[in-house]
Amino acid sequence: MENQGIDQIVQYVKLAASPVGLLAIGLFLFVLYFVVKTSWAKWAVLILFANVAALSFTPEELETGKLRAFMFPVSILRNYGRAITVSMLLLLLPSALMATRGRRQSAFLPAAFAFMCFQLIVAARLFLTEGESGKALLEALISIAQFALLGYGLNLWMQNLKDVKTCVRAIALMNTTFLVMSAQQLLVSPDLVLAGSRFMGVTSNPQAASILLSSTIPAYYYLLLDKTESKKLRIFWGLAAGLAVVFLLGTGSRTGALMLAVGTLLFFRLRVVKLLIVAPIIGVFVAVAWRYTTDVTGASSRLLDGTNTREHKWQVMWADFISHPIIGTGSSKTPENSYLATAANTGMLGLLALAVFVGLLLHAVVALTQVRNNLGALREVPNLVIAGIGALLIGAIFEAFLLGTLSFVLVVLFAYMALLAVALDAAQHRPEEVGHQPYAV
């Protein structure tokens, strides 16, 4: 069986030795200088990193070899997506590893470390699968680097209130960047961003697009309610949120709609009045965007379809787990449920690691709810964190994104965990500071 991991490494080496690769290395070193020397560059690269990770090929493209003719620069970013994603990971690693604790007490959230351990177990099980040892090694190295950047570095990048707000803006801009890239293609060639009548944007399928959109929309809520944002910016965030909701409805994804509903309810669970403020604002922009995006709204009726499209696949994964309960089959390809896919692929060993991660994450969330009244200027952060993490954990019931690496969704998950860590750190270790303005983490 072909060893995909070794082949990928060989392809990277050949690409680096080509004229295009040498030019890319020069650009890499140029950008690296700014990432290390300036604070804004690392956040800009992180936003682009997440969006390039979301670019992928549809099954039809992989089968026929005929690629969607996206416009520049999306075409270049997608065609060399994995290499560019790895390059940007390497670009950000020095800044992450050079980050100092400053006044922070926690270098990382325990749940983030537990998630890396879970990913390493998934890679270890893959290593035992015939012909997959090279890919497993590559996935293990990526998982460690991903934790170093997103679990450790991203957490320590936030040293004050300004940094926290920058992180929230980065989450929102990850969504906005996807909207811009997809809208660009929609205006020129609508068929390139549609799977039948369902919107998928520049991702590979409508489900991926819906999870991307729904997991980041809560950041718009945060920024719309932030009184320190300028009026122009709040209008911009409202417009982006409206377009995001329209595109989400256009995916026809019930998973995405459920994640949006869960995220919205959790964000405003204690602030119904604020929901009554935000909902009309976004609603106006939804109405405007809906009028000018009729090409992508045809599948919205699918949200009311009660057909169970996952039952058979869930049964297959459950049968795989029952037949190999200890270490799983290592070869289950059904991506319909993170928890069942973990059971089918890695057995009880992987399930235990995933349970530890989810348990530590929920424990940290509960701890945050207990200290939220001590957070002062960060009082909206718990609402954002709980909404984002809650939506992702619900979404994981229907999609197996927790088993991936270097994906848009995992960047967002780590960003929420970093915000969770900084809020806990502030409230638990320096309660005398967080209740006053200005706030210093």
Short mmCIF file of C-alpha atoms in Angstrom, two decimals:
data_model
loop_
_atom_site.label_atom_id
_atom_site.label_comp_id
_atom_site.label_asym_id
_atom_site.label_seq_id
_atom_site.Cartn_x
_atom_site.Cartn_y
_atom_site.Cartn_z
CA MET A 1 0.00 0.00 0.00
CA GLU A 2 1.29 3.44 -0.87
CA ASN A 3 2.76 5.33 2.08
CA GLN A 4 1.05 8.70 1.83
CA GLY A 5 3.10 10.37 4.57
CA ILE A 6 6.46 9.67 2.91
CA ASP A 7 5.05 10.74 -0.45
CA GLN A 8 3.90 14.05 1.06
CA ILE A 9 7.35 14.72 2.52
CA VAL A 10 9.01 13.95 -0.84
CA GLN A 11 6.59 16.30 -2.59
CA TYR A 12 7.42 19.08 -0.12
CA VAL A 13 11.16 18.60 -0.74
CA LYS A 14 10.71 18.67 -4.53
CA LEU A 15 8.54 21.77 -4.28
CA ALA A 16 11.14 23.53 -2.11
CA ALA A 17 13.88 22.77 -4.65
CA SER A 18 11.90 24.16 -7.60
CA PRO A 19 12.16 27.81 -8.76
CA VAL A 20 8.72 28.49 -7.29
CA GLY A 21 9.83 26.84 -4.06
CA LEU A 22 13.00 28.92 -3.81
CA LEU A 23 10.97 32.08 -4.38
CA ALA A 24 8.56 30.92 -1.69
CA ILE A 25 11.45 30.34 0.73
CA GLY A 26 12.63 33.90 0.17
CA LEU A 27 9.12 35.19 0.81
CA PHE A 28 8.92 32.95 3.86
CA LEU A 29 12.04 34.51 5.40
CA PHE A 30 10.78 38.02 4.60
CA VAL A 31 7.43 37.40 6.31
CA LEU A 32 9.13 35.60 9.19
CA TYR A 33 11.02 38.79 10.02
CA PHE A 34 7.77 40.75 10.40
CA VAL A 35 6.05 37.96 12.33
CA VAL A 36 8.84 37.94 14.91
CA LYS A 37 9.31 41.72 15.04
CA THR A 38 5.71 42.99 14.95
CA SER A 39 2.58 42.04 16.86
CA TRP A 40 0.06 42.54 14.03
CA ALA A 41 1.82 40.27 11.52
CA LYS A 42 1.40 37.08 13.56
CA TRP A 43 -2.35 37.65 13.88
CA ALA A 44 -2.64 38.36 10.15
CA VAL A 45 -0.77 35.15 9.31
CA LEU A 46 -2.94 33.22 11.78
CA ILE A 47 -6.12 34.44 10.04
CA LEU A 48 -4.74 33.45 6.63
CA PHE A 49 -3.48 30.16 8.09
CA ALA A 50 -6.99 29.20 9.20
CA ASN A 51 -8.52 30.06 5.84
CA VAL A 52 -5.93 28.26 3.75
CA ALA A 53 -6.54 25.22 5.95
CA ALA A 54 -10.22 25.43 4.95
CA LEU A 55 -9.43 25.29 1.23
CA SER A 56 -9.76 21.76 -0.10
CA PHE A 57 -10.84 19.68 -3.06
CA THR A 58 -14.23 18.11 -3.60
CA PRO A 59 -14.44 14.32 -4.10
CA GLU A 60 -15.32 14.96 -7.74
CA GLU A 61 -12.17 17.04 -8.23
CA LEU A 62 -10.01 14.31 -6.70
CA GLU A 63 -11.68 11.64 -8.82
CA THR A 64 -11.61 13.43 -12.17
CA GLY A 65 -8.55 15.64 -11.71
CA LYS A 66 -10.55 18.59 -13.05
CA LEU A 67 -10.16 21.40 -10.52
CA ARG A 68 -12.51 24.29 -9.92
CA ALA A 69 -11.05 27.35 -11.65
CA PHE A 70 -10.99 29.72 -8.70
CA MET A 71 -9.76 33.27 -9.12
CA PHE A 72 -6.33 34.46 -7.97
CA PRO A 73 -5.13 34.23 -5.21
CA VAL A 74 -7.58 31.57 -4.02
CA SER A 75 -6.50 29.20 -6.78
CA ILE A 76 -2.83 29.35 -5.74
CA LEU A 77 -3.62 29.07 -2.04
CA ARG A 78 -5.78 26.01 -2.63
CA ASN A 79 -3.58 24.20 -5.15
CA TYR A 80 -0.61 24.38 -2.77
CA GLY A 81 -2.79 24.45 0.34
CA ARG A 82 -1.11 21.78 2.47
CA ALA A 83 2.41 23.06 1.76
CA ILE A 84 1.34 26.67 2.41
CA THR A 85 -0.45 25.66 5.63
CA VAL A 86 2.62 23.84 6.93
CA SER A 87 4.80 26.81 5.89
CA MET A 88 2.60 29.24 7.83
CA LEU A 89 2.69 26.91 10.82
CA LEU A 90 6.49 27.09 10.69
CA LEU A 91 6.26 30.87 10.23
CA LEU A 92 4.28 31.26 13.44
CA LEU A 93 6.18 28.74 15.56
CA PRO A 94 9.16 31.02 16.39
CA SER A 95 6.80 33.73 17.64
CA ALA A 96 4.92 31.10 19.67
CA LEU A 97 8.03 29.52 21.19
CA MET A 98 9.53 32.94 21.97
CA ALA A 99 6.39 34.05 23.81
CA THR A 100 6.97 34.71 27.50
CA ARG A 101 4.53 34.33 30.36
CA GLY A 102 4.80 37.96 31.35
CA ARG A 103 2.12 38.40 33.99
CA ARG A 104 0.32 35.24 32.96
CA GLN A 105 0.21 32.34 35.40
CA SER A 106 -0.84 29.55 33.03
CA ALA A 107 1.26 28.68 29.98
CA PHE A 108 -1.57 26.62 28.51
CA LEU A 109 -5.00 25.22 29.30
CA PRO A 110 -4.80 21.60 30.52
CA ALA A 111 -7.59 20.69 28.08
CA ALA A 112 -5.44 21.93 25.17
CA PHE A 113 -2.61 19.63 26.23
CA ALA A 114 -5.09 16.76 26.62
CA PHE A 115 -6.32 17.38 23.08
CA MET A 116 -2.77 17.07 21.75
CA CYS A 117 -2.42 13.76 23.61
CA PHE A 118 -5.66 12.59 22.02
CA GLN A 119 -4.34 13.50 18.58
CA LEU A 120 -1.10 11.62 19.26
CA ILE A 121 -3.11 8.52 20.15
CA VAL A 122 -5.02 8.83 16.88
CA ALA A 123 -1.66 9.10 15.06
CA ALA A 124 -0.27 6.12 16.98
CA ARG A 125 -3.24 3.97 15.94
CA LEU A 126 -2.74 5.10 12.36
CA PHE A 127 0.91 4.01 12.65
CA LEU A 128 -0.27 0.44 13.26
CA THR A 129 -2.25 0.48 10.00
CA GLU A 130 -0.41 -1.12 7.10
CA GLY A 131 1.24 1.40 4.80
CA GLU A 132 0.35 4.43 6.95
CA SER A 133 3.44 4.75 9.17
CA GLY A 134 4.84 7.76 7.31
CA LYS A 135 1.51 9.59 7.39
CA ALA A 136 1.14 8.76 11.10
CA LEU A 137 4.57 10.20 11.87
CA LEU A 138 3.76 13.36 9.94
CA GLU A 139 0.41 13.74 11.74
CA ALA A 140 2.12 13.28 15.12
CA LEU A 141 4.70 15.98 14.35
CA ILE A 142 1.98 18.32 13.11
CA SER A 143 -0.08 17.70 16.27
CA ILE A 144 2.86 18.66 18.48
CA ALA A 145 3.63 21.76 16.39
CA GLN A 146 -0.06 22.67 16.38
CA PHE A 147 -0.16 22.55 20.18
CA ALA A 148 3.06 24.59 20.43
CA LEU A 149 1.52 27.30 18.25
CA LEU A 150 -2.14 27.28 19.23
CA GLY A 151 -2.16 25.69 22.67
CA TYR A 152 0.92 27.43 24.06
CA GLY A 153 1.89 30.39 21.85
CA LEU A 154 -1.58 31.75 21.12
CA ASN A 155 -2.38 31.63 24.83
CA LEU A 156 0.70 33.66 25.79
CA TRP A 157 0.20 36.18 23.00
CA MET A 158 -2.61 37.56 25.14
CA GLN A 159 -1.10 39.68 27.91
CA ASN A 160 -3.67 42.47 28.20
CA LEU A 161 -7.19 43.49 27.27
CA LYS A 162 -6.07 44.76 23.87
CA ASP A 163 -4.61 41.34 23.04
CA VAL A 164 -7.83 39.60 24.09
CA LYS A 165 -9.85 41.88 21.82
CA THR A 166 -7.36 41.24 19.00
CA CYS A 167 -7.96 37.51 19.40
CA VAL A 168 -11.73 37.97 19.20
CA ARG A 169 -11.32 40.14 16.12
CA ALA A 170 -9.07 37.47 14.60
CA ILE A 171 -11.81 34.85 15.05
CA ALA A 172 -14.32 37.19 13.40
CA LEU A 173 -11.90 38.00 10.58
CA MET A 174 -11.34 34.30 9.92
CA ASN A 175 -15.05 34.17 9.12
CA THR A 176 -14.95 37.45 7.19
CA THR A 177 -11.99 36.33 5.06
CA PHE A 178 -13.91 33.22 4.07
CA LEU A 179 -16.92 35.38 3.20
CA VAL A 180 -14.79 37.62 0.98
CA MET A 181 -13.09 34.73 -0.84
CA SER A 182 -16.41 32.94 -1.40
CA ALA A 183 -18.30 36.10 -2.43
CA GLN A 184 -15.55 36.87 -4.95
CA GLN A 185 -16.10 33.50 -6.62
CA LEU A 186 -19.88 33.79 -6.31
CA LEU A 187 -19.95 37.04 -8.28
CA VAL A 188 -17.87 35.59 -11.12
CA SER A 189 -18.79 31.88 -11.28
CA PRO A 190 -21.62 30.88 -8.93
CA ASP A 191 -21.40 27.22 -9.93
CA LEU A 192 -17.91 26.98 -8.39
CA VAL A 193 -19.20 27.63 -4.87
CA LEU A 194 -22.36 25.52 -5.10
CA ALA A 195 -22.81 21.78 -4.65
CA GLY A 196 -26.04 21.42 -6.59
CA SER A 197 -28.16 24.10 -4.95
CA ARG A 198 -26.21 24.09 -1.66
CA PHE A 199 -23.59 26.72 -0.85
CA MET A 200 -20.12 25.43 0.00
CA GLY A 201 -17.99 28.47 -0.76
CA VAL A 202 -14.30 27.71 -1.28
CA THR A 203 -14.45 24.65 0.97
CA SER A 204 -14.98 21.10 -0.30
CA ASN A 205 -18.59 20.59 0.83
CA PRO A 206 -21.57 22.42 2.39
CA GLN A 207 -21.05 20.76 5.78
CA ALA A 208 -17.52 22.15 6.07
CA ALA A 209 -18.74 25.62 5.13
CA SER A 210 -21.58 25.52 7.66
CA ILE A 211 -19.30 24.47 10.54
CA LEU A 212 -16.78 27.16 9.62
CA LEU A 213 -19.48 29.84 9.63
CA SER A 214 -21.45 28.75 12.70
CA SER A 215 -18.39 28.26 14.92
CA THR A 216 -17.19 31.84 14.42
CA ILE A 217 -20.44 33.87 14.30
CA PRO A 218 -20.45 34.30 18.13
CA ALA A 219 -17.37 36.51 17.75
CA TYR A 220 -19.55 38.95 15.79
CA TYR A 221 -21.98 39.07 18.74
CA TYR A 222 -19.12 39.98 21.06
CA LEU A 223 -17.88 42.79 18.82
CA LEU A 224 -21.37 44.18 18.16
CA LEU A 225 -21.90 44.52 21.92
CA ASP A 226 -18.45 45.98 22.54
CA LYS A 227 -19.00 49.69 23.19
CA THR A 228 -15.32 50.42 22.61
CA GLU A 229 -15.71 49.47 18.94
CA SER A 230 -16.30 52.41 16.62
CA LYS A 231 -19.69 52.84 14.99
CA LYS A 232 -18.23 52.10 11.56
CA LEU A 233 -16.66 48.88 12.77
CA ARG A 234 -19.85 47.74 14.42
CA ILE A 235 -21.72 48.34 11.16
CA PHE A 236 -19.06 46.30 9.39
CA TRP A 237 -19.37 43.44 11.88
CA GLY A 238 -23.14 43.53 11.54
CA LEU A 239 -22.93 43.34 7.75
CA ALA A 240 -20.46 40.46 7.94
CA ALA A 241 -22.65 38.62 10.45
CA GLY A 242 -25.69 39.05 8.21
CA LEU A 243 -23.85 37.68 5.17
CA ALA A 244 -22.48 34.80 7.26
CA VAL A 245 -26.00 33.84 8.37
CA VAL A 246 -27.27 33.96 4.77
CA PHE A 247 -24.41 31.79 3.52
CA LEU A 248 -24.98 29.40 6.44
CA LEU A 249 -28.66 29.05 5.55
CA GLY A 250 -27.59 28.54 1.96
CA THR A 251 -25.56 25.47 2.91
CA GLY A 252 -28.79 23.71 3.84
CA SER A 253 -26.85 22.13 6.70
CA ARG A 254 -28.92 21.18 9.71
CA THR A 255 -25.70 20.68 11.67
CA GLY A 256 -24.62 24.25 10.98
CA ALA A 257 -28.07 25.59 11.83
CA LEU A 258 -28.07 23.65 15.10
CA MET A 259 -24.59 24.94 15.97
CA LEU A 260 -25.71 28.51 15.26
CA ALA A 261 -28.79 28.06 17.45
CA VAL A 262 -26.75 26.54 20.30
CA GLY A 263 -24.08 29.23 20.05
CA THR A 264 -26.66 32.02 20.02
CA LEU A 265 -28.63 30.64 22.96
CA LEU A 266 -25.49 30.09 25.03
CA PHE A 267 -24.09 33.53 24.25
CA PHE A 268 -27.31 35.32 25.26
CA ARG A 269 -28.46 32.85 27.92
CA LEU A 270 -28.15 35.49 30.63
CA ARG A 271 -28.67 38.54 28.43
CA VAL A 272 -32.05 38.25 26.67
CA VAL A 273 -32.29 42.03 26.40
CA LYS A 274 -29.01 42.14 24.49
CA LEU A 275 -30.33 39.47 22.14
CA LEU A 276 -33.24 41.79 21.41
CA ILE A 277 -30.69 44.45 20.50
CA VAL A 278 -28.41 42.33 18.34
CA ALA A 279 -31.06 40.26 16.54
CA PRO A 280 -32.72 43.20 14.71
CA ILE A 281 -29.32 44.61 13.71
CA ILE A 282 -28.17 41.35 12.16
CA GLY A 283 -31.68 40.73 10.82
CA VAL A 284 -31.55 43.91 8.74
CA PHE A 285 -28.26 42.87 7.20
CA VAL A 286 -29.57 39.33 6.63
CA ALA A 287 -32.52 40.79 4.71
CA VAL A 288 -30.22 42.94 2.58
CA ALA A 289 -27.77 40.10 1.89
CA TRP A 290 -30.62 37.67 1.14
CA ARG A 291 -31.93 39.98 -1.56
CA TYR A 292 -28.60 40.04 -3.42
CA THR A 293 -27.56 36.40 -2.92
CA THR A 294 -30.52 34.48 -4.34
CA ASP A 295 -28.08 32.03 -5.98
CA VAL A 296 -27.13 30.55 -2.61
CA THR A 297 -30.40 30.57 -0.70
CA GLY A 298 -32.24 27.87 -2.63
CA ALA A 299 -31.17 25.06 -0.30
CA SER A 300 -32.42 26.75 2.87
CA SER A 301 -35.62 24.71 2.70
CA ARG A 302 -33.50 21.62 3.37
CA LEU A 303 -33.18 22.77 6.98
CA LEU A 304 -36.75 21.61 7.57
CA ASP A 305 -36.13 18.15 6.08
CA GLY A 306 -36.41 15.53 8.84
CA THR A 307 -34.73 12.71 6.88
CA ASN A 308 -32.11 10.85 8.94
CA THR A 309 -29.06 10.71 6.66
CA ARG A 310 -26.60 9.53 9.31
CA GLU A 311 -28.19 6.51 10.97
CA HIS A 312 -26.58 3.93 8.68
CA LYS A 313 -23.12 5.44 8.96
CA TRP A 314 -23.40 5.64 12.73
CA GLN A 315 -24.39 1.98 12.80
CA VAL A 316 -21.32 1.09 10.72
CA MET A 317 -19.00 2.95 13.10
CA TRP A 318 -20.65 1.36 16.13
CA ALA A 319 -20.24 -2.09 14.57
CA ASP A 320 -16.55 -1.35 13.90
CA PHE A 321 -16.12 -0.38 17.55
CA ILE A 322 -17.92 -3.48 18.84
CA SER A 323 -15.74 -5.71 16.66
CA HIS A 324 -12.49 -4.01 17.75
CA PRO A 325 -13.26 -2.43 21.16
CA ILE A 326 -9.70 -2.01 22.48
CA ILE A 327 -7.76 -0.26 19.73
CA GLY A 328 -10.37 0.10 16.96
CA THR A 329 -10.03 -0.74 13.29
CA GLY A 330 -7.71 2.12 12.38
CA SER A 331 -9.35 2.31 8.97
CA SER A 332 -12.90 3.59 9.46
CA LYS A 333 -13.45 6.35 6.90
CA THR A 334 -16.93 7.49 7.97
CA PRO A 335 -16.60 11.17 9.01
CA GLU A 336 -20.07 11.65 10.47
CA ASN A 337 -19.42 11.79 14.22
CA SER A 338 -16.24 12.70 16.12
CA TYR A 339 -17.09 10.49 19.08
CA LEU A 340 -18.16 7.39 17.13
CA ALA A 341 -15.31 7.86 14.64
CA THR A 342 -12.88 7.91 17.57
CA ALA A 343 -14.42 4.70 18.92
CA ALA A 344 -14.32 3.00 15.52
CA ASN A 345 -10.76 4.06 14.70
CA THR A 346 -9.00 3.94 18.08
CA GLY A 347 -11.26 1.91 20.40
CA MET A 348 -11.41 2.45 24.14
CA LEU A 349 -7.90 3.91 24.19
CA GLY A 350 -8.86 6.83 21.98
CA LEU A 351 -12.26 7.23 23.61
CA LEU A 352 -10.62 7.54 27.03
CA ALA A 353 -8.27 10.25 25.74
CA LEU A 354 -11.17 12.11 24.11
CA ALA A 355 -13.23 11.82 27.30
CA VAL A 356 -10.34 13.30 29.31
CA PHE A 357 -10.13 16.23 26.89
CA VAL A 358 -13.89 16.91 26.95
CA GLY A 359 -14.00 16.47 30.75
CA LEU A 360 -11.14 18.92 31.35
CA LEU A 361 -12.67 21.39 28.89
CA LEU A 362 -16.10 21.28 30.53
CA HIS A 363 -14.50 21.53 33.98
CA ALA A 364 -12.69 24.71 32.88
CA VAL A 365 -15.92 26.12 31.41
CA VAL A 366 -17.79 25.46 34.67
CA ALA A 367 -14.96 27.11 36.61
CA LEU A 368 -15.24 30.14 34.32
CA THR A 369 -18.96 30.48 35.00
CA GLN A 370 -18.22 30.56 38.73
CA VAL A 371 -15.82 33.50 38.46
CA ARG A 372 -17.49 35.44 35.63
CA ASN A 373 -18.65 38.20 38.02
CA ASN A 374 -15.00 38.94 38.83
CA LEU A 375 -13.94 39.55 35.24
CA GLY A 376 -14.64 43.27 34.94
CA ALA A 377 -13.69 44.38 31.44
CA LEU A 378 -13.61 40.74 30.32
CA ARG A 379 -17.17 40.01 31.44
CA GLU A 380 -18.34 39.14 27.90
CA VAL A 381 -15.51 36.64 27.32
CA PRO A 382 -17.28 33.77 29.17
CA ASN A 383 -20.33 34.23 26.95
CA LEU A 384 -18.20 34.00 23.81
CA VAL A 385 -16.16 31.03 25.07
CA ILE A 386 -19.19 29.06 26.24
CA ALA A 387 -21.06 29.78 22.99
CA GLY A 388 -18.14 28.81 20.77
CA ILE A 389 -17.09 25.69 22.65
CA GLY A 390 -20.70 24.57 23.16
CA ALA A 391 -21.43 24.88 19.44
CA LEU A 392 -18.29 22.94 18.51
CA LEU A 393 -18.94 20.08 20.95
CA ILE A 394 -22.49 19.76 19.58
CA GLY A 395 -21.23 19.93 16.00
CA ALA A 396 -18.76 17.15 16.75
CA ILE A 397 -21.73 14.79 17.19
CA PHE A 398 -22.43 15.12 13.46
CA GLU A 399 -18.96 15.65 11.94
CA ALA A 400 -15.57 14.08 12.74
CA PHE A 401 -13.54 17.30 12.74
CA LEU A 402 -11.96 16.53 16.13
CA LEU A 403 -9.87 13.81 14.44
CA GLY A 404 -8.28 16.24 11.99
CA THR A 405 -5.14 18.38 12.09
CA LEU A 406 -4.39 21.81 10.64
CA SER A 407 -8.03 22.60 10.01
CA PHE A 408 -9.98 25.85 10.28
CA VAL A 409 -12.21 24.40 12.99
CA LEU A 410 -9.29 23.35 15.18
CA VAL A 411 -7.73 26.83 14.93
CA VAL A 412 -11.04 28.25 16.18
CA LEU A 413 -11.29 25.62 18.95
CA PHE A 414 -7.79 26.45 20.20
CA ALA A 415 -8.58 30.18 20.03
CA TYR A 416 -11.61 29.66 22.28
CA MET A 417 -9.50 27.55 24.66
CA ALA A 418 -6.88 30.32 24.77
CA LEU A 419 -9.56 32.89 25.65
CA LEU A 420 -10.85 30.49 28.30
CA ALA A 421 -7.35 30.18 29.76
CA VAL A 422 -6.72 33.91 29.88
CA ALA A 423 -10.09 34.60 31.55
CA LEU A 424 -9.53 31.91 34.19
CA ASP A 425 -6.01 33.15 34.76
CA ALA A 426 -7.20 36.71 35.28
CA ALA A 427 -10.10 35.91 37.59
CA GLN A 428 -8.39 33.28 39.71
CA HIS A 429 -4.95 34.77 40.12
CA ARG A 430 -5.51 38.54 40.11
CA PRO A 431 -9.12 39.19 41.16
CA GLU A 432 -8.19 42.56 42.56
CA GLU A 433 -7.30 43.83 39.08
CA VAL A 434 -9.99 42.52 36.79
CA GLY A 435 -12.84 44.48 38.30
CA HIS A 436 -11.33 47.81 37.40
CA GLN A 437 -10.59 49.73 34.20
CA PRO A 438 -8.17 49.64 32.51
CA TYR A 439 -7.84 45.88 32.69
CA ALA A 440 -4.40 44.25 32.53
CA VAL A 441 -4.30 40.50 32.21
#
